[in-house]
mmCIF file of C-alpha atoms in Angstrom:
data_model
loop_
_atom_site.group_PDB
_atom_site.id
_atom_site.type_symbol
_atom_site.label_atom_id
_atom_site.label_comp_id
_atom_site.label_asym_id
_atom_site.label_seq_id
_atom_site.Cartn_x
_atom_site.Cartn_y
_atom_site.Cartn_z
ATOM 1 C CA GLU O 1 64.150 248.697 -150.931
ATOM 2 C CA THR O 2 65.516 251.173 -148.435
ATOM 3 C CA GLY O 3 68.970 252.391 -147.476
ATOM 4 C CA VAL O 4 72.022 251.078 -149.267
ATOM 5 C CA THR O 5 71.964 247.684 -150.973
ATOM 6 C CA GLN O 6 74.836 245.678 -152.389
ATOM 7 C CA THR O 7 74.909 242.663 -154.688
ATOM 8 C CA PRO O 8 76.120 240.032 -154.641
ATOM 9 C CA ARG O 9 76.544 239.438 -150.919
ATOM 10 C CA HIS O 10 79.166 236.756 -151.518
ATOM 11 C CA LEU O 11 81.446 236.226 -154.507
ATOM 12 C CA VAL O 12 84.109 233.652 -155.220
ATOM 13 C CA MET O 13 86.223 234.218 -158.304
ATOM 14 C CA GLY O 14 89.378 232.993 -159.928
ATOM 15 C CA MET O 15 92.264 235.283 -160.712
ATOM 16 C CA THR O 16 91.421 235.366 -164.416
ATOM 17 C CA ASN O 17 87.719 236.164 -163.971
ATOM 18 C CA LYS O 18 85.987 239.471 -164.539
ATOM 19 C CA LYS O 19 83.154 240.368 -162.193
ATOM 20 C CA SER O 20 81.333 243.462 -160.975
ATOM 21 C CA LEU O 21 80.032 244.545 -157.595
ATOM 22 C CA LYS O 22 76.899 246.657 -157.530
ATOM 23 C CA CYS O 23 75.765 249.227 -154.999
ATOM 24 C CA GLU O 24 72.483 251.097 -154.997
ATOM 25 C CA GLN O 25 71.345 253.783 -152.582
ATOM 26 C CA HIS O 26 67.716 254.751 -152.051
ATOM 27 C CA LEU O 27 68.439 257.755 -149.824
ATOM 28 C CA GLY O 28 68.687 260.521 -152.403
ATOM 29 C CA HIS O 29 72.337 261.093 -151.514
ATOM 30 C CA ASN O 30 74.884 262.841 -153.708
ATOM 31 C CA ALA O 31 78.064 261.025 -152.651
ATOM 32 C CA MET O 32 78.993 257.352 -152.810
ATOM 33 C CA TYR O 33 82.044 255.426 -151.632
ATOM 34 C CA TRP O 34 83.832 252.098 -151.947
ATOM 35 C CA TYR O 35 85.758 250.736 -148.967
ATOM 36 C CA LYS O 36 87.836 247.610 -148.534
ATOM 37 C CA GLN O 37 87.902 245.814 -145.185
ATOM 38 C CA SER O 38 90.581 243.162 -144.773
ATOM 39 C CA ALA O 39 91.104 241.036 -141.692
ATOM 40 C CA LYS O 40 92.897 242.888 -138.902
ATOM 41 C CA LYS O 41 93.189 246.137 -140.872
ATOM 42 C CA PRO O 42 91.204 249.362 -140.626
ATOM 43 C CA LEU O 43 88.732 250.143 -143.350
ATOM 44 C CA GLU O 44 90.483 251.476 -146.421
ATOM 45 C CA LEU O 45 88.784 254.094 -148.543
ATOM 46 C CA MET O 46 89.113 253.172 -152.220
ATOM 47 C CA PHE O 47 86.993 255.602 -154.214
ATOM 48 C CA VAL O 48 84.720 258.578 -153.628
ATOM 49 C CA TYR O 49 82.146 259.902 -156.060
ATOM 50 C CA SER O 50 80.305 263.161 -155.621
ATOM 51 C CA LEU O 51 77.522 263.996 -158.063
ATOM 52 C CA GLU O 52 78.791 261.185 -160.293
ATOM 53 C CA GLU O 53 82.290 262.665 -160.488
ATOM 54 C CA ARG O 54 85.221 260.798 -158.962
ATOM 55 C CA VAL O 55 86.778 263.012 -156.291
ATOM 56 C CA GLU O 56 89.096 260.551 -154.578
ATOM 57 C CA ASN O 57 91.193 257.619 -155.700
ATOM 58 C CA ASN O 58 93.415 256.294 -152.972
ATOM 59 C CA SER O 59 96.159 254.723 -155.079
ATOM 60 C CA VAL O 60 94.008 251.716 -155.822
ATOM 61 C CA PRO O 61 95.427 249.174 -158.313
ATOM 62 C CA SER O 62 93.985 249.419 -161.799
ATOM 63 C CA ARG O 63 92.496 245.929 -161.512
ATOM 64 C CA PHE O 64 89.726 247.725 -159.571
ATOM 65 C CA SER O 65 87.690 250.005 -161.808
ATOM 66 C CA PRO O 66 84.782 252.039 -160.418
ATOM 67 C CA GLU O 67 81.816 253.310 -162.366
ATOM 68 C CA CYS O 68 79.112 255.723 -161.241
ATOM 69 C CA PRO O 69 76.477 256.013 -163.989
ATOM 70 C CA ASN O 70 74.125 258.098 -161.816
ATOM 71 C CA SER O 71 73.887 259.308 -158.228
ATOM 72 C CA SER O 72 72.021 256.179 -157.100
ATOM 73 C CA HIS O 73 74.299 253.489 -158.528
ATOM 74 C CA LEU O 74 77.940 252.624 -158.040
ATOM 75 C CA PHE O 75 79.813 249.692 -159.526
ATOM 76 C CA LEU O 76 83.214 248.184 -158.859
ATOM 77 C CA HIS O 77 84.521 246.239 -161.830
ATOM 78 C CA LEU O 78 87.055 243.566 -160.975
ATOM 79 C CA HIS O 79 89.555 241.845 -163.277
ATOM 80 C CA THR O 80 92.689 239.750 -162.810
ATOM 81 C CA LEU O 81 92.489 240.021 -159.033
ATOM 82 C CA GLN O 82 94.994 238.548 -156.605
ATOM 83 C CA PRO O 83 94.293 236.354 -153.555
ATOM 84 C CA GLU O 84 95.245 239.271 -151.295
ATOM 85 C CA ASP O 85 92.275 241.170 -152.723
ATOM 86 C CA SER O 86 89.974 238.838 -150.778
ATOM 87 C CA ALA O 87 88.089 241.068 -148.351
ATOM 88 C CA LEU O 88 84.747 242.583 -147.467
ATOM 89 C CA TYR O 89 83.914 245.404 -149.887
ATOM 90 C CA LEU O 90 81.597 247.993 -148.421
ATOM 91 C CA CYS O 91 79.674 250.655 -150.245
ATOM 92 C CA ALA O 92 78.455 253.792 -148.501
ATOM 93 C CA SER O 93 76.564 256.948 -149.365
ATOM 94 C CA SER O 94 76.092 260.367 -147.791
ATOM 95 C CA GLN O 95 74.110 263.453 -148.565
ATOM 96 C CA ASP O 96 77.329 265.277 -149.359
ATOM 97 C CA VAL O 97 80.959 264.283 -148.824
ATOM 98 C CA ILE O 98 81.140 265.876 -145.348
ATOM 99 C CA ASP O 99 77.963 264.224 -144.038
ATOM 100 C CA THR O 100 77.288 260.992 -142.166
ATOM 101 C CA GLN O 101 77.935 257.950 -144.313
ATOM 102 C CA TYR O 102 75.474 255.079 -144.411
ATOM 103 C CA PHE O 103 76.794 251.693 -145.372
ATOM 104 C CA GLY O 104 75.482 248.732 -147.279
ATOM 105 C CA PRO O 105 75.785 245.143 -146.056
ATOM 106 C CA GLY O 106 78.952 244.509 -148.030
ATOM 107 C CA THR O 107 80.133 241.936 -150.545
ATOM 108 C CA ARG O 108 82.422 239.257 -149.171
ATOM 109 C CA LEU O 109 84.893 238.527 -151.954
ATOM 110 C CA THR O 110 87.148 235.504 -152.109
ATOM 111 C CA VAL O 111 89.790 235.292 -154.827
ATOM 112 C CA LEU O 112 91.144 231.813 -155.461
ATOM 113 C CA ALA C 1 98.810 262.790 -139.624
ATOM 114 C CA GLN C 2 95.179 261.994 -138.983
ATOM 115 C CA LYS C 3 94.712 258.884 -136.923
ATOM 116 C CA ILE C 4 92.137 257.090 -134.809
ATOM 117 C CA THR C 5 93.281 254.807 -131.997
ATOM 118 C CA GLN C 6 91.119 252.212 -130.301
ATOM 119 C CA THR C 7 93.215 250.538 -127.624
ATOM 120 C CA GLN C 8 90.780 247.781 -126.667
ATOM 121 C CA PRO C 9 90.859 244.941 -129.208
ATOM 122 C CA GLY C 10 88.221 243.055 -127.224
ATOM 123 C CA MET C 11 85.875 243.627 -124.293
ATOM 124 C CA PHE C 12 83.628 241.290 -122.342
ATOM 125 C CA VAL C 13 80.725 242.755 -120.390
ATOM 126 C CA GLN C 14 77.859 241.282 -118.424
ATOM 127 C CA GLU C 15 74.376 241.917 -119.797
ATOM 128 C CA LYS C 16 72.673 245.049 -118.434
ATOM 129 C CA GLU C 17 75.963 246.625 -117.389
ATOM 130 C CA ALA C 18 77.180 249.875 -118.933
ATOM 131 C CA VAL C 19 80.240 249.719 -121.158
ATOM 132 C CA THR C 20 82.701 252.356 -122.344
ATOM 133 C CA LEU C 21 84.622 251.878 -125.582
ATOM 134 C CA ASP C 22 87.711 254.038 -125.863
ATOM 135 C CA CYS C 23 88.677 256.179 -128.826
ATOM 136 C CA THR C 24 91.400 258.786 -129.166
ATOM 137 C CA TYR C 25 92.103 260.783 -132.266
ATOM 138 C CA ASP C 26 94.890 262.843 -133.704
ATOM 139 C CA THR C 27 94.412 265.764 -136.050
ATOM 140 C CA SER C 28 95.620 269.317 -136.414
ATOM 141 C CA ASP C 29 92.358 270.360 -138.061
ATOM 142 C CA GLN C 30 90.026 272.529 -136.006
ATOM 143 C CA SER C 31 86.919 271.325 -137.793
ATOM 144 C CA TYR C 32 86.154 267.625 -137.772
ATOM 145 C CA GLY C 33 83.435 265.124 -136.998
ATOM 146 C CA LEU C 34 83.563 261.939 -134.954
ATOM 147 C CA PHE C 35 81.441 258.868 -135.560
ATOM 148 C CA TRP C 36 80.821 255.503 -134.030
ATOM 149 C CA TYR C 37 79.711 252.567 -136.144
ATOM 150 C CA LYS C 38 78.613 249.070 -135.145
ATOM 151 C CA GLN C 39 79.458 246.084 -137.322
ATOM 152 C CA PRO C 40 77.646 242.824 -136.478
ATOM 153 C CA SER C 41 78.895 239.518 -137.839
ATOM 154 C CA SER C 42 76.686 240.056 -140.899
ATOM 155 C CA GLY C 43 79.170 242.711 -142.021
ATOM 156 C CA GLU C 44 76.938 245.764 -142.358
ATOM 157 C CA MET C 45 78.353 248.951 -140.855
ATOM 158 C CA ILE C 46 75.610 250.610 -138.804
ATOM 159 C CA PHE C 47 75.849 254.305 -137.928
ATOM 160 C CA LEU C 48 75.316 254.908 -134.200
ATOM 161 C CA ILE C 49 76.226 258.454 -133.225
ATOM 162 C CA TYR C 50 77.948 261.632 -134.397
ATOM 163 C CA GLN C 51 79.801 264.437 -132.581
ATOM 164 C CA GLY C 52 80.979 267.622 -134.267
ATOM 165 C CA SER C 53 84.163 269.277 -133.070
ATOM 166 C CA TYR C 54 82.306 272.499 -132.289
ATOM 167 C CA ASP C 55 79.430 270.809 -130.476
ATOM 168 C CA GLU C 56 79.529 271.850 -126.841
ATOM 169 C CA GLN C 57 77.281 269.101 -125.557
ATOM 170 C CA ASN C 58 77.958 265.390 -125.733
ATOM 171 C CA ALA C 59 75.895 263.598 -128.354
ATOM 172 C CA THR C 60 73.305 261.084 -127.222
ATOM 173 C CA GLU C 61 71.179 258.615 -129.191
ATOM 174 C CA GLY C 62 69.029 256.346 -127.077
ATOM 175 C CA ARG C 63 71.326 254.030 -125.104
ATOM 176 C CA TYR C 64 74.401 255.463 -126.830
ATOM 177 C CA SER C 65 76.261 258.530 -125.680
ATOM 178 C CA LEU C 66 79.562 259.968 -126.770
ATOM 179 C CA ASN C 67 81.894 261.243 -124.044
ATOM 180 C CA PHE C 68 83.679 263.986 -125.972
ATOM 181 C CA GLN C 69 86.774 265.458 -124.306
ATOM 182 C CA LYS C 70 88.273 267.800 -126.856
ATOM 183 C CA ALA C 71 91.382 268.769 -124.888
ATOM 184 C CA ARG C 72 92.275 265.106 -124.446
ATOM 185 C CA LYS C 73 91.236 264.289 -128.009
ATOM 186 C CA SER C 74 89.056 261.461 -126.876
ATOM 187 C CA ALA C 75 85.592 260.395 -128.030
ATOM 188 C CA ASN C 76 84.570 257.391 -125.999
ATOM 189 C CA LEU C 77 81.306 255.570 -126.694
ATOM 190 C CA VAL C 78 79.165 254.709 -123.693
ATOM 191 C CA ILE C 79 76.467 252.066 -124.034
ATOM 192 C CA SER C 80 74.074 251.974 -121.101
ATOM 193 C CA ALA C 81 72.207 248.825 -120.041
ATOM 194 C CA SER C 82 73.965 246.546 -122.509
ATOM 195 C CA GLN C 83 71.987 243.884 -124.364
ATOM 196 C CA LEU C 84 73.007 240.622 -125.999
ATOM 197 C CA GLY C 85 72.357 242.205 -129.392
ATOM 198 C CA ASP C 86 75.089 244.760 -128.693
ATOM 199 C CA SER C 87 77.731 242.087 -129.319
ATOM 200 C CA ALA C 88 79.598 243.290 -132.406
ATOM 201 C CA MET C 89 82.662 245.137 -133.640
ATOM 202 C CA TYR C 90 82.595 248.849 -132.895
ATOM 203 C CA PHE C 91 84.532 251.361 -134.968
ATOM 204 C CA CYS C 92 85.387 254.933 -134.130
ATOM 205 C CA ALA C 93 85.881 257.171 -137.165
ATOM 206 C CA MET C 94 86.776 260.764 -137.907
ATOM 207 C CA ILE C 95 85.936 262.939 -140.885
ATOM 208 C CA LEU C 96 87.963 265.991 -141.755
ATOM 209 C CA VAL C 97 87.444 268.979 -143.983
ATOM 210 C CA ALA C 98 89.504 267.057 -146.532
ATOM 211 C CA GLN C 99 86.496 264.752 -146.642
ATOM 212 C CA LYS C 100 88.142 261.459 -145.763
ATOM 213 C CA LEU C 101 86.566 259.207 -143.196
ATOM 214 C CA VAL C 102 89.379 257.630 -141.155
ATOM 215 C CA PHE C 103 88.577 254.515 -139.134
ATOM 216 C CA GLY C 104 90.171 252.969 -136.072
ATOM 217 C CA GLN C 105 91.068 249.289 -135.752
ATOM 218 C CA GLY C 106 87.852 248.499 -133.919
ATOM 219 C CA THR C 107 86.866 246.914 -130.606
ATOM 220 C CA ARG C 108 85.095 243.566 -130.453
ATOM 221 C CA LEU C 109 82.431 243.777 -127.749
ATOM 222 C CA THR C 110 80.935 240.589 -126.331
ATOM 223 C CA ILE C 111 77.938 240.767 -124.020
ATOM 224 C CA ASN C 112 77.601 237.770 -121.718
ATOM 225 C CA PRO C 113 74.176 236.651 -120.440
#
């Protein structure tokens, strides 16, 4: 595996479900990010981790819970989501927080 | 406030022609970086090119070049000899010392055969 991978690629869940999105980077980077991309809106930065410490949390609802167990893995735990949370969730990594970010293929989430 | 503006929601270009995608930015920071990303229908965001605010020469990467006009705060992407595979959404983005990557709304580019 190379670059940034994300699983699953597609996810459909009900509002009462609990699920997790996984991101893994094989680039030896120190920073990882979660973004949300909704239709007709710019990408929204959700969370930033640098050296496994959260450095940014952009007023994201608590139903989204990130976890960064090591510098190569990033999770986004989801629970009691709303239909408006349906979007493409993109993970990215960079050598450090000021460097070029490389993105994964995204998880397309649909909340019913 | 930091902002990226892409005024072209959609563009249609004939194959093999050059195309310019517009991007203007707004920041009071002196140090910043500008990026262009390509997003095909598959969803992946692909890094294309980077320009630093202190770089005196325009960045180039293969068929991609960035027309950086600092005084006008513009960072247009130029794609030479367009190909059918260039059809995608293109996003201009800016990173600041505060470490946030700010994206524009994107331009959907369609290359016609």
